[in-house]
């Protein structure tokens, strides 16, 4: 049985400049794949076993939700989990509300999943999640004849009123979002007909890859230079699997950035997923002059794995190609930090999705940089950073806005800035990267309370 993680009290933590960050770190399990492993394993017939699962609060809440819906989810060792799926009997009525805490991924994927079963599921989350837009999920589900009790603002809490009468649709999301695509495809598993999602710019494809691993036929066709059409016929069943979860490129980005910014950086991150729908950050930092090294390491759960070496580098500001934005949507806070150290201007456009993440990340990134003496400007769909051509002044206290990626980015900044950088809260880091502080300490960072 999974216990929902408790909240850590708010506290100020400070990151101090150090001369060297060195060492080898195994990348934490990918959060996106960990969510999907628990969901698909809970839906499948049989017993699935996973290793390397991310044990952050967001993922644990997804496991708890699947238990509440009838699956059996248990830990068998560090990062090792066993899931007995519901199979043919399907999901069952939960006895209480499903509380997803801060997890946008878990809540949105679950909305699509439960909509095709005759159950009434009350869903909620913390203050941050309750302020995030859900109409982008509810709209296509309603087109599929799904029902819900959401108000006009589409914000949690509300209930998904499941039905066995979903109809397949062809849907073109107005914004690039893997969560929207995944929710529609999961609803499509129990819909009558073939559900199709057409994306003008392809988003991360872990749902498609992992569903295939569980025995589901998912079609993929190219649409122009950057788009994709994904199709899934309703009525397919999932079969349990054993799988290793690949390392998270989004979490690894913080360690990679720390190695690049350190005056004596020599950092190797092992077992990172190398997927073109997730590689944008690594492509951009190479364009900026990082010269990352990569070594092939086989595969896990249908994903290619690499080791990435990051050493000290002088960066140059660059405009971020808009075609790469969907493949690095979670890495813009740490990219903003790298831009602060670079020579020249870095400009981000086409990233309006950042306005509706755990925080308004455009505003949060700019505020983080300005608090530490960096010239940064908000744009409607991005931001611009005038690099300092070396370590920025630092010395500020960053308002994290309950956003784990802002907190981690600011702490990485402090390892190489002229003066220490503080954050007002670290509690939310546990949602995605519970080992962040210990991994940074292992590399030689000086981060402590106070």
GROMACS .gro file of C-alpha atoms in nm:
model
  450
    1UNK     CA    1   0.000   0.000   0.000
    2UNK     CA    2   0.129   0.344  -0.089
    3UNK     CA    3   0.124   0.622   0.167
    4UNK     CA    4   0.078   0.969   0.023
    5UNK     CA    5   0.389   1.178   0.088
    6UNK     CA    6   0.365   1.454   0.346
    7UNK     CA    7   0.467   1.813   0.288
    8UNK     CA    8   0.807   1.942   0.398
    9UNK     CA    9   0.789   2.272   0.590
   10UNK     CA   10   0.899   2.577   0.397
   11UNK     CA   11   1.254   2.689   0.468
   12UNK     CA   12   1.519   2.912   0.311
   13UNK     CA   13   1.810   2.723   0.156
   14UNK     CA   14   2.127   2.875   0.014
   15UNK     CA   15   2.366   2.759  -0.257
   16UNK     CA   16   2.722   2.893  -0.230
   17UNK     CA   17   2.985   2.922  -0.505
   18UNK     CA   18   3.233   2.634  -0.526
   19UNK     CA   19   3.545   2.591  -0.742
   20UNK     CA   20   3.471   2.243  -0.876
   21UNK     CA   21   3.180   2.009  -0.939
   22UNK     CA   22   3.297   1.660  -1.031
   23UNK     CA   23   3.168   1.306  -1.030
   24UNK     CA   24   2.945   1.040  -1.186
   25UNK     CA   25   2.573   1.031  -1.109
   26UNK     CA   26   2.310   0.782  -1.223
   27UNK     CA   27   2.019   0.977  -1.372
   28UNK     CA   28   1.696   0.946  -1.171
   29UNK     CA   29   1.414   0.753  -1.334
   30UNK     CA   30   1.217   0.946  -1.590
   31UNK     CA   31   0.906   1.102  -1.438
   32UNK     CA   32   0.695   1.081  -1.754
   33UNK     CA   33   0.775   0.713  -1.804
   34UNK     CA   34   0.726   0.636  -1.433
   35UNK     CA   35   0.373   0.783  -1.436
   36UNK     CA   36   0.285   0.584  -1.745
   37UNK     CA   37   0.439   0.261  -1.615
   38UNK     CA   38   0.215   0.268  -1.306
   39UNK     CA   39  -0.095   0.365  -1.506
   40UNK     CA   40  -0.048   0.111  -1.785
   41UNK     CA   41   0.065  -0.161  -1.544
   42UNK     CA   42  -0.245  -0.094  -1.335
   43UNK     CA   43  -0.465  -0.127  -1.642
   44UNK     CA   44  -0.300  -0.439  -1.787
   45UNK     CA   45  -0.381  -0.805  -1.739
   46UNK     CA   46  -0.117  -0.971  -1.522
   47UNK     CA   47   0.171  -0.852  -1.305
   48UNK     CA   48   0.417  -0.589  -1.430
   49UNK     CA   49   0.756  -0.532  -1.266
   50UNK     CA   50   0.956  -0.213  -1.299
   51UNK     CA   51   1.306  -0.112  -1.193
   52UNK     CA   52   1.450   0.240  -1.175
   53UNK     CA   53   1.107   0.395  -1.109
   54UNK     CA   54   1.119   0.756  -0.992
   55UNK     CA   55   0.994   0.766  -0.633
   56UNK     CA   56   0.902   1.135  -0.628
   57UNK     CA   57   0.577   1.251  -0.473
   58UNK     CA   58   0.406   1.311  -0.809
   59UNK     CA   59   0.467   0.952  -0.921
   60UNK     CA   60   0.370   0.802  -0.585
   61UNK     CA   61   0.036   0.983  -0.603
   62UNK     CA   62  -0.026   0.825  -0.943
   63UNK     CA   63   0.043   0.484  -0.787
   64UNK     CA   64  -0.197   0.561  -0.503
   65UNK     CA   65  -0.464   0.664  -0.757
   66UNK     CA   66  -0.426   0.336  -0.947
   67UNK     CA   67  -0.464   0.146  -0.619
   68UNK     CA   68  -0.780   0.341  -0.544
   69UNK     CA   69  -0.909   0.234  -0.888
   70UNK     CA   70  -0.851  -0.136  -0.820
   71UNK     CA   71  -0.489  -0.216  -0.909
   72UNK     CA   72  -0.231  -0.349  -0.661
   73UNK     CA   73   0.085  -0.137  -0.643
   74UNK     CA   74   0.372  -0.227  -0.412
   75UNK     CA   75   0.741  -0.148  -0.373
   76UNK     CA   76   0.973  -0.451  -0.374
   77UNK     CA   77   1.305  -0.266  -0.335
   78UNK     CA   78   1.474   0.070  -0.407
   79UNK     CA   79   1.320   0.186  -0.736
   80UNK     CA   80   1.165  -0.161  -0.783
   81UNK     CA   81   0.785  -0.187  -0.806
   82UNK     CA   82   0.529  -0.455  -0.882
   83UNK     CA   83   0.187  -0.371  -1.027
   84UNK     CA   84  -0.099  -0.620  -1.055
   85UNK     CA   85  -0.337  -0.478  -1.313
   86UNK     CA   86  -0.716  -0.485  -1.322
   87UNK     CA   87  -0.723  -0.655  -1.664
   88UNK     CA   88  -1.063  -0.741  -1.811
   89UNK     CA   89  -1.263  -0.640  -1.503
   90UNK     CA   90  -1.162  -0.278  -1.559
   91UNK     CA   91  -1.128   0.009  -1.316
   92UNK     CA   92  -1.349   0.016  -1.006
   93UNK     CA   93  -1.522   0.299  -0.821
   94UNK     CA   94  -1.277   0.466  -0.577
   95UNK     CA   95  -1.394   0.507  -0.218
   96UNK     CA   96  -1.262   0.864  -0.191
   97UNK     CA   97  -1.134   1.159  -0.393
   98UNK     CA   98  -0.816   1.114  -0.594
   99UNK     CA   99  -0.571   1.380  -0.469
  100UNK     CA  100  -0.287   1.439  -0.718
  101UNK     CA  101  -0.100   1.696  -0.509
  102UNK     CA  102   0.108   1.903  -0.752
  103UNK     CA  103   0.101   1.655  -1.040
  104UNK     CA  104  -0.033   1.792  -1.368
  105UNK     CA  105   0.077   1.479  -1.554
  106UNK     CA  106  -0.090   1.231  -1.321
  107UNK     CA  107  -0.416   1.423  -1.300
  108UNK     CA  108  -0.448   1.493  -1.672
  109UNK     CA  109  -0.363   1.141  -1.786
  110UNK     CA  110  -0.605   1.000  -1.531
  111UNK     CA  111  -0.888   1.220  -1.663
  112UNK     CA  112  -0.856   1.052  -1.999
  113UNK     CA  113  -0.817   0.704  -1.853
  114UNK     CA  114  -1.121   0.701  -1.621
  115UNK     CA  115  -1.355   0.870  -1.870
  116UNK     CA  116  -1.414   0.538  -2.048
  117UNK     CA  117  -1.529   0.343  -1.742
  118UNK     CA  118  -1.871   0.358  -1.569
  119UNK     CA  119  -1.735   0.519  -1.252
  120UNK     CA  120  -1.763   0.864  -1.094
  121UNK     CA  121  -1.417   0.991  -0.994
  122UNK     CA  122  -1.374   1.303  -0.782
  123UNK     CA  123  -1.034   1.464  -0.851
  124UNK     CA  124  -0.842   1.735  -0.668
  125UNK     CA  125  -0.490   1.859  -0.594
  126UNK     CA  126  -0.291   2.119  -0.407
  127UNK     CA  127  -0.333   2.494  -0.447
  128UNK     CA  128  -0.099   2.508  -0.745
  129UNK     CA  129  -0.269   2.224  -0.933
  130UNK     CA  130  -0.614   2.365  -0.860
  131UNK     CA  131  -0.514   2.685  -1.041
  132UNK     CA  132  -0.395   2.512  -1.358
  133UNK     CA  133  -0.607   2.488  -1.676
  134UNK     CA  134  -0.789   2.161  -1.737
  135UNK     CA  135  -1.032   2.269  -2.011
  136UNK     CA  136  -0.766   2.170  -2.264
  137UNK     CA  137  -0.825   1.810  -2.146
  138UNK     CA  138  -1.199   1.836  -2.085
  139UNK     CA  139  -1.278   1.980  -2.431
  140UNK     CA  140  -1.171   1.676  -2.634
  141UNK     CA  141  -1.315   1.438  -2.373
  142UNK     CA  142  -1.651   1.614  -2.408
  143UNK     CA  143  -1.621   1.579  -2.786
  144UNK     CA  144  -1.588   1.205  -2.720
  145UNK     CA  145  -1.918   1.230  -2.521
  146UNK     CA  146  -1.740   1.225  -2.189
  147UNK     CA  147  -1.901   1.393  -1.888
  148UNK     CA  148  -1.765   1.599  -1.599
  149UNK     CA  149  -1.874   1.840  -1.326
  150UNK     CA  150  -1.614   2.111  -1.392
  151UNK     CA  151  -1.709   2.477  -1.387
  152UNK     CA  152  -1.647   2.721  -1.673
  153UNK     CA  153  -1.286   2.781  -1.560
  154UNK     CA  154  -1.212   2.409  -1.587
  155UNK     CA  155  -1.015   2.407  -1.264
  156UNK     CA  156  -1.001   2.131  -1.004
  157UNK     CA  157  -1.171   2.001  -0.798
  158UNK     CA  158  -1.435   1.830  -1.012
  159UNK     CA  159  -1.553   1.482  -1.105
  160UNK     CA  160  -1.505   1.281  -1.422
  161UNK     CA  161  -1.833   1.097  -1.480
  162UNK     CA  162  -1.722   0.793  -1.675
  163UNK     CA  163  -1.920   0.621  -1.947
  164UNK     CA  164  -1.897   0.305  -2.158
  165UNK     CA  165  -2.023   0.502  -2.460
  166UNK     CA  166  -1.722   0.711  -2.562
  167UNK     CA  167  -1.690   0.782  -2.934
  168UNK     CA  168  -1.357   0.810  -3.113
  169UNK     CA  169  -1.264   1.150  -3.256
  170UNK     CA  170  -0.995   1.312  -3.466
  171UNK     CA  171  -0.848   1.589  -3.254
  172UNK     CA  172  -0.603   1.870  -3.339
  173UNK     CA  173  -0.478   2.022  -3.012
  174UNK     CA  174  -0.454   2.403  -3.029
  175UNK     CA  175  -0.135   2.394  -2.819
  176UNK     CA  176   0.150   2.142  -2.828
  177UNK     CA  177   0.093   1.925  -2.520
  178UNK     CA  178   0.191   1.562  -2.461
  179UNK     CA  179  -0.054   1.555  -2.170
  180UNK     CA  180  -0.347   1.646  -2.395
  181UNK     CA  181  -0.242   1.391  -2.657
  182UNK     CA  182  -0.198   1.121  -2.394
  183UNK     CA  183  -0.532   1.190  -2.223
  184UNK     CA  184  -0.717   1.162  -2.556
  185UNK     CA  185  -0.536   0.839  -2.647
  186UNK     CA  186  -0.610   0.685  -2.306
  187UNK     CA  187  -0.977   0.772  -2.346
  188UNK     CA  188  -0.953   0.619  -2.693
  189UNK     CA  189  -0.863   0.280  -2.543
  190UNK     CA  190  -1.230   0.244  -2.441
  191UNK     CA  191  -1.388   0.442  -2.725
  192UNK     CA  192  -1.586   0.310  -3.021
  193UNK     CA  193  -1.373   0.355  -3.334
  194UNK     CA  194  -1.024   0.485  -3.404
  195UNK     CA  195  -0.907   0.786  -3.205
  196UNK     CA  196  -0.666   1.016  -3.390
  197UNK     CA  197  -0.455   1.305  -3.258
  198UNK     CA  198  -0.285   1.532  -3.510
  199UNK     CA  199   0.001   1.752  -3.384
  200UNK     CA  200   0.151   2.037  -3.586
  201UNK     CA  201   0.467   2.000  -3.376
  202UNK     CA  202   0.537   1.658  -3.229
  203UNK     CA  203   0.543   1.638  -2.849
  204UNK     CA  204   0.709   1.372  -2.633
  205UNK     CA  205   0.596   1.028  -2.742
  206UNK     CA  206   0.633   0.814  -2.429
  207UNK     CA  207   0.265   0.719  -2.427
  208UNK     CA  208   0.283   0.577  -2.778
  209UNK     CA  209   0.610   0.393  -2.714
  210UNK     CA  210   0.504   0.243  -2.382
  211UNK     CA  211   0.156   0.143  -2.501
  212UNK     CA  212   0.324  -0.056  -2.777
  213UNK     CA  213   0.537  -0.224  -2.512
  214UNK     CA  214   0.215  -0.330  -2.336
  215UNK     CA  215   0.087  -0.483  -2.660
  216UNK     CA  216  -0.131  -0.201  -2.793
  217UNK     CA  217  -0.116  -0.115  -3.165
  218UNK     CA  218  -0.053   0.259  -3.204
  219UNK     CA  219  -0.013   0.410  -3.550
  220UNK     CA  220   0.221   0.701  -3.623
  221UNK     CA  221   0.246   0.899  -3.948
  222UNK     CA  222   0.446   1.210  -4.026
  223UNK     CA  223   0.258   1.534  -4.097
  224UNK     CA  224   0.483   1.772  -4.284
  225UNK     CA  225   0.826   1.857  -4.150
  226UNK     CA  226   0.745   1.869  -3.777
  227UNK     CA  227   0.399   1.719  -3.726
  228UNK     CA  228   0.264   1.373  -3.653
  229UNK     CA  229  -0.067   1.187  -3.670
  230UNK     CA  230  -0.116   0.929  -3.394
  231UNK     CA  231  -0.398   0.674  -3.413
  232UNK     CA  232  -0.532   0.411  -3.176
  233UNK     CA  233  -0.825   0.171  -3.224
  234UNK     CA  234  -1.055   0.129  -2.925
  235UNK     CA  235  -1.110  -0.201  -2.745
  236UNK     CA  236  -0.746  -0.309  -2.723
  237UNK     CA  237  -0.622  -0.476  -2.405
  238UNK     CA  238  -0.289  -0.428  -2.231
  239UNK     CA  239  -0.063  -0.717  -2.126
  240UNK     CA  240   0.175  -0.691  -1.829
  241UNK     CA  241   0.547  -0.639  -1.890
  242UNK     CA  242   0.879  -0.623  -1.706
  243UNK     CA  243   1.074  -0.304  -1.783
  244UNK     CA  244   1.355  -0.077  -1.666
  245UNK     CA  245   1.265   0.292  -1.649
  246UNK     CA  246   1.513   0.511  -1.842
  247UNK     CA  247   1.689   0.809  -1.682
  248UNK     CA  248   1.509   1.145  -1.689
  249UNK     CA  249   1.667   1.397  -1.929
  250UNK     CA  250   1.478   1.684  -1.764
  251UNK     CA  251   1.617   1.607  -1.418
  252UNK     CA  252   1.962   1.531  -1.558
  253UNK     CA  253   1.965   1.877  -1.719
  254UNK     CA  254   2.028   2.037  -1.377
  255UNK     CA  255   2.340   1.827  -1.319
  256UNK     CA  256   2.459   1.883  -1.675
  257UNK     CA  257   2.417   2.259  -1.633
  258UNK     CA  258   2.606   2.248  -1.304
  259UNK     CA  259   2.899   2.079  -1.478
  260UNK     CA  260   2.899   2.335  -1.760
  261UNK     CA  261   2.892   2.635  -1.525
  262UNK     CA  262   3.149   2.510  -1.273
  263UNK     CA  263   3.496   2.667  -1.308
  264UNK     CA  264   3.630   2.312  -1.283
  265UNK     CA  265   3.340   2.105  -1.406
  266UNK     CA  266   3.374   1.735  -1.484
  267UNK     CA  267   3.035   1.567  -1.451
  268UNK     CA  268   2.912   1.240  -1.603
  269UNK     CA  269   2.540   1.159  -1.591
  270UNK     CA  270   2.470   0.794  -1.667
  271UNK     CA  271   2.168   0.627  -1.825
  272UNK     CA  272   1.987   0.932  -1.965
  273UNK     CA  273   1.701   0.869  -2.208
  274UNK     CA  274   1.791   0.991  -2.557
  275UNK     CA  275   1.463   1.060  -2.735
  276UNK     CA  276   1.426   1.326  -3.006
  277UNK     CA  277   1.103   1.448  -2.843
  278UNK     CA  278   1.300   1.523  -2.522
  279UNK     CA  279   1.644   1.633  -2.651
  280UNK     CA  280   1.585   2.005  -2.716
  281UNK     CA  281   1.778   2.128  -2.410
  282UNK     CA  282   2.087   1.928  -2.505
  283UNK     CA  283   2.068   2.048  -2.865
  284UNK     CA  284   2.043   2.412  -2.755
  285UNK     CA  285   2.329   2.403  -2.504
  286UNK     CA  286   2.550   2.246  -2.768
  287UNK     CA  287   2.454   2.534  -3.000
  288UNK     CA  288   2.560   2.769  -2.718
  289UNK     CA  289   2.905   2.606  -2.701
  290UNK     CA  290   2.876   2.335  -2.435
  291UNK     CA  291   3.021   2.051  -2.648
  292UNK     CA  292   2.854   1.775  -2.445
  293UNK     CA  293   2.995   1.426  -2.482
  294UNK     CA  294   2.760   1.130  -2.529
  295UNK     CA  295   2.816   0.755  -2.506
  296UNK     CA  296   2.567   0.486  -2.612
  297UNK     CA  297   2.446   0.265  -2.325
  298UNK     CA  298   2.181   0.037  -2.477
  299UNK     CA  299   1.808   0.080  -2.418
  300UNK     CA  300   1.531   0.055  -2.155
  301UNK     CA  301   1.151   0.037  -2.200
  302UNK     CA  302   1.193   0.101  -2.572
  303UNK     CA  303   1.405   0.412  -2.516
  304UNK     CA  304   1.770   0.466  -2.616
  305UNK     CA  305   2.008   0.536  -2.327
  306UNK     CA  306   2.325   0.746  -2.323
  307UNK     CA  307   2.583   0.871  -2.075
  308UNK     CA  308   2.640   1.247  -2.101
  309UNK     CA  309   2.963   1.424  -2.002
  310UNK     CA  310   2.951   1.794  -1.915
  311UNK     CA  311   3.263   2.000  -1.851
  312UNK     CA  312   3.335   2.369  -1.801
  313UNK     CA  313   3.244   2.577  -2.106
  314UNK     CA  314   3.211   2.940  -2.209
  315UNK     CA  315   2.865   2.982  -2.357
  316UNK     CA  316   2.730   3.222  -2.619
  317UNK     CA  317   2.371   3.346  -2.616
  318UNK     CA  318   2.151   3.218  -2.899
  319UNK     CA  319   1.790   3.244  -3.015
  320UNK     CA  320   1.621   2.915  -2.929
  321UNK     CA  321   1.478   2.753  -3.245
  322UNK     CA  322   1.099   2.732  -3.203
  323UNK     CA  323   1.097   2.379  -3.348
  324UNK     CA  324   1.285   2.264  -3.036
  325UNK     CA  325   1.046   2.421  -2.784
  326UNK     CA  326   0.813   2.118  -2.738
  327UNK     CA  327   1.114   1.892  -2.677
  328UNK     CA  328   1.251   2.110  -2.394
  329UNK     CA  329   0.941   2.258  -2.236
  330UNK     CA  330   1.050   2.156  -1.883
  331UNK     CA  331   1.409   2.278  -1.919
  332UNK     CA  332   1.356   2.650  -1.977
  333UNK     CA  333   1.423   2.751  -1.614
  334UNK     CA  334   1.770   2.593  -1.617
  335UNK     CA  335   1.830   2.723  -1.970
  336UNK     CA  336   1.761   3.071  -1.831
  337UNK     CA  337   2.038   3.016  -1.577
  338UNK     CA  338   2.283   2.908  -1.850
  339UNK     CA  339   2.182   3.215  -2.051
  340UNK     CA  340   2.273   3.436  -1.753
  341UNK     CA  341   2.634   3.309  -1.766
  342UNK     CA  342   2.660   3.330  -2.146
  343UNK     CA  343   2.810   3.605  -2.363
  344UNK     CA  344   2.534   3.789  -2.551
  345UNK     CA  345   2.158   3.754  -2.569
  346UNK     CA  346   1.945   3.442  -2.548
  347UNK     CA  347   1.587   3.474  -2.675
  348UNK     CA  348   1.302   3.228  -2.623
  349UNK     CA  349   0.982   3.252  -2.833
  350UNK     CA  350   0.694   3.016  -2.905
  351UNK     CA  351   0.688   2.894  -2.545
  352UNK     CA  352   0.353   3.032  -2.425
  353UNK     CA  353   0.288   2.691  -2.264
  354UNK     CA  354   0.529   2.802  -1.988
  355UNK     CA  355   0.259   3.036  -1.859
  356UNK     CA  356   0.052   2.739  -1.734
  357UNK     CA  357   0.309   2.508  -1.575
  358UNK     CA  358   0.351   2.468  -1.197
  359UNK     CA  359   0.396   2.844  -1.199
  360UNK     CA  360   0.392   3.107  -1.471
  361UNK     CA  361   0.742   2.997  -1.562
  362UNK     CA  362   0.809   3.291  -1.790
  363UNK     CA  363   0.749   3.533  -1.504
  364UNK     CA  364   0.922   3.307  -1.253
  365UNK     CA  365   1.238   3.265  -1.463
  366UNK     CA  366   1.267   3.637  -1.526
  367UNK     CA  367   1.211   3.717  -1.156
  368UNK     CA  368   1.473   3.458  -1.054
  369UNK     CA  369   1.732   3.612  -1.285
  370UNK     CA  370   1.655   3.973  -1.195
  371UNK     CA  371   1.680   3.891  -0.824
  372UNK     CA  372   2.040   3.792  -0.893
  373UNK     CA  373   2.151   4.090  -1.099
  374UNK     CA  374   2.076   3.958  -1.448
  375UNK     CA  375   1.908   4.169  -1.718
  376UNK     CA  376   1.605   3.965  -1.824
  377UNK     CA  377   1.279   4.058  -1.995
  378UNK     CA  378   0.942   3.886  -2.022
  379UNK     CA  379   0.790   3.829  -2.365
  380UNK     CA  380   0.429   3.714  -2.421
  381UNK     CA  381   0.551   3.373  -2.536
  382UNK     CA  382   0.898   3.358  -2.383
  383UNK     CA  383   1.179   3.571  -2.246
  384UNK     CA  384   1.509   3.737  -2.333
  385UNK     CA  385   1.825   3.724  -2.122
  386UNK     CA  386   2.127   3.953  -2.158
  387UNK     CA  387   2.411   3.729  -2.052
  388UNK     CA  388   2.679   3.845  -1.811
  389UNK     CA  389   2.963   3.683  -2.006
  390UNK     CA  390   3.058   3.496  -1.690
  391UNK     CA  391   2.927   3.453  -1.336
  392UNK     CA  392   2.628   3.680  -1.262
  393UNK     CA  393   2.627   3.882  -0.938
  394UNK     CA  394   2.398   3.648  -0.745
  395UNK     CA  395   2.317   3.739  -0.385
  396UNK     CA  396   1.939   3.723  -0.427
  397UNK     CA  397   1.657   3.529  -0.262
  398UNK     CA  398   1.442   3.358  -0.524
  399UNK     CA  399   1.067   3.317  -0.482
  400UNK     CA  400   1.016   2.962  -0.605
  401UNK     CA  401   0.637   2.996  -0.643
  402UNK     CA  402   0.599   2.631  -0.542
  403UNK     CA  403   0.778   2.529  -0.864
  404UNK     CA  404   1.038   2.255  -0.830
  405UNK     CA  405   1.225   2.351  -1.147
  406UNK     CA  406   1.263   2.714  -1.038
  407UNK     CA  407   1.400   2.598  -0.702
  408UNK     CA  408   1.654   2.360  -0.855
  409UNK     CA  409   1.759   2.610  -1.123
  410UNK     CA  410   1.829   2.881  -0.865
  411UNK     CA  411   2.035   2.641  -0.652
  412UNK     CA  412   2.243   2.543  -0.956
  413UNK     CA  413   2.299   2.913  -1.029
  414UNK     CA  414   2.437   2.963  -0.680
  415UNK     CA  415   2.714   2.706  -0.730
  416UNK     CA  416   2.892   2.930  -0.982
  417UNK     CA  417   2.764   3.288  -0.932
  418UNK     CA  418   2.971   3.563  -0.769
  419UNK     CA  419   2.766   3.545  -0.448
  420UNK     CA  420   2.538   3.283  -0.291
  421UNK     CA  421   2.183   3.235  -0.419
  422UNK     CA  422   1.897   3.148  -0.184
  423UNK     CA  423   1.549   3.006  -0.240
  424UNK     CA  424   1.246   3.054  -0.018
  425UNK     CA  425   1.133   2.689  -0.025
  426UNK     CA  426   1.265   2.350  -0.132
  427UNK     CA  427   0.973   2.130  -0.027
  428UNK     CA  428   0.837   2.088  -0.380
  429UNK     CA  429   1.165   1.947  -0.516
  430UNK     CA  430   1.052   1.609  -0.381
  431UNK     CA  431   0.772   1.599  -0.637
  432UNK     CA  432   1.011   1.527  -0.924
  433UNK     CA  433   1.368   1.478  -0.798
  434UNK     CA  434   1.388   1.368  -0.434
  435UNK     CA  435   1.763   1.295  -0.461
  436UNK     CA  436   1.855   1.636  -0.606
  437UNK     CA  437   2.027   1.775  -0.296
  438UNK     CA  438   2.219   1.454  -0.227
  439UNK     CA  439   2.330   1.429  -0.591
  440UNK     CA  440   2.448   1.791  -0.591
  441UNK     CA  441   2.636   1.732  -0.263
  442UNK     CA  442   2.798   1.424  -0.418
  443UNK     CA  443   2.932   1.646  -0.697
  444UNK     CA  444   3.071   1.892  -0.441
  445UNK     CA  445   2.800   2.158  -0.417
  446UNK     CA  446   2.761   2.362  -0.097
  447UNK     CA  447   2.385   2.383  -0.044
  448UNK     CA  448   2.238   2.407   0.303
  449UNK     CA  449   1.954   2.548   0.507
  450UNK     CA  450   1.986   2.911   0.607
   0.00000   0.00000   0.00000
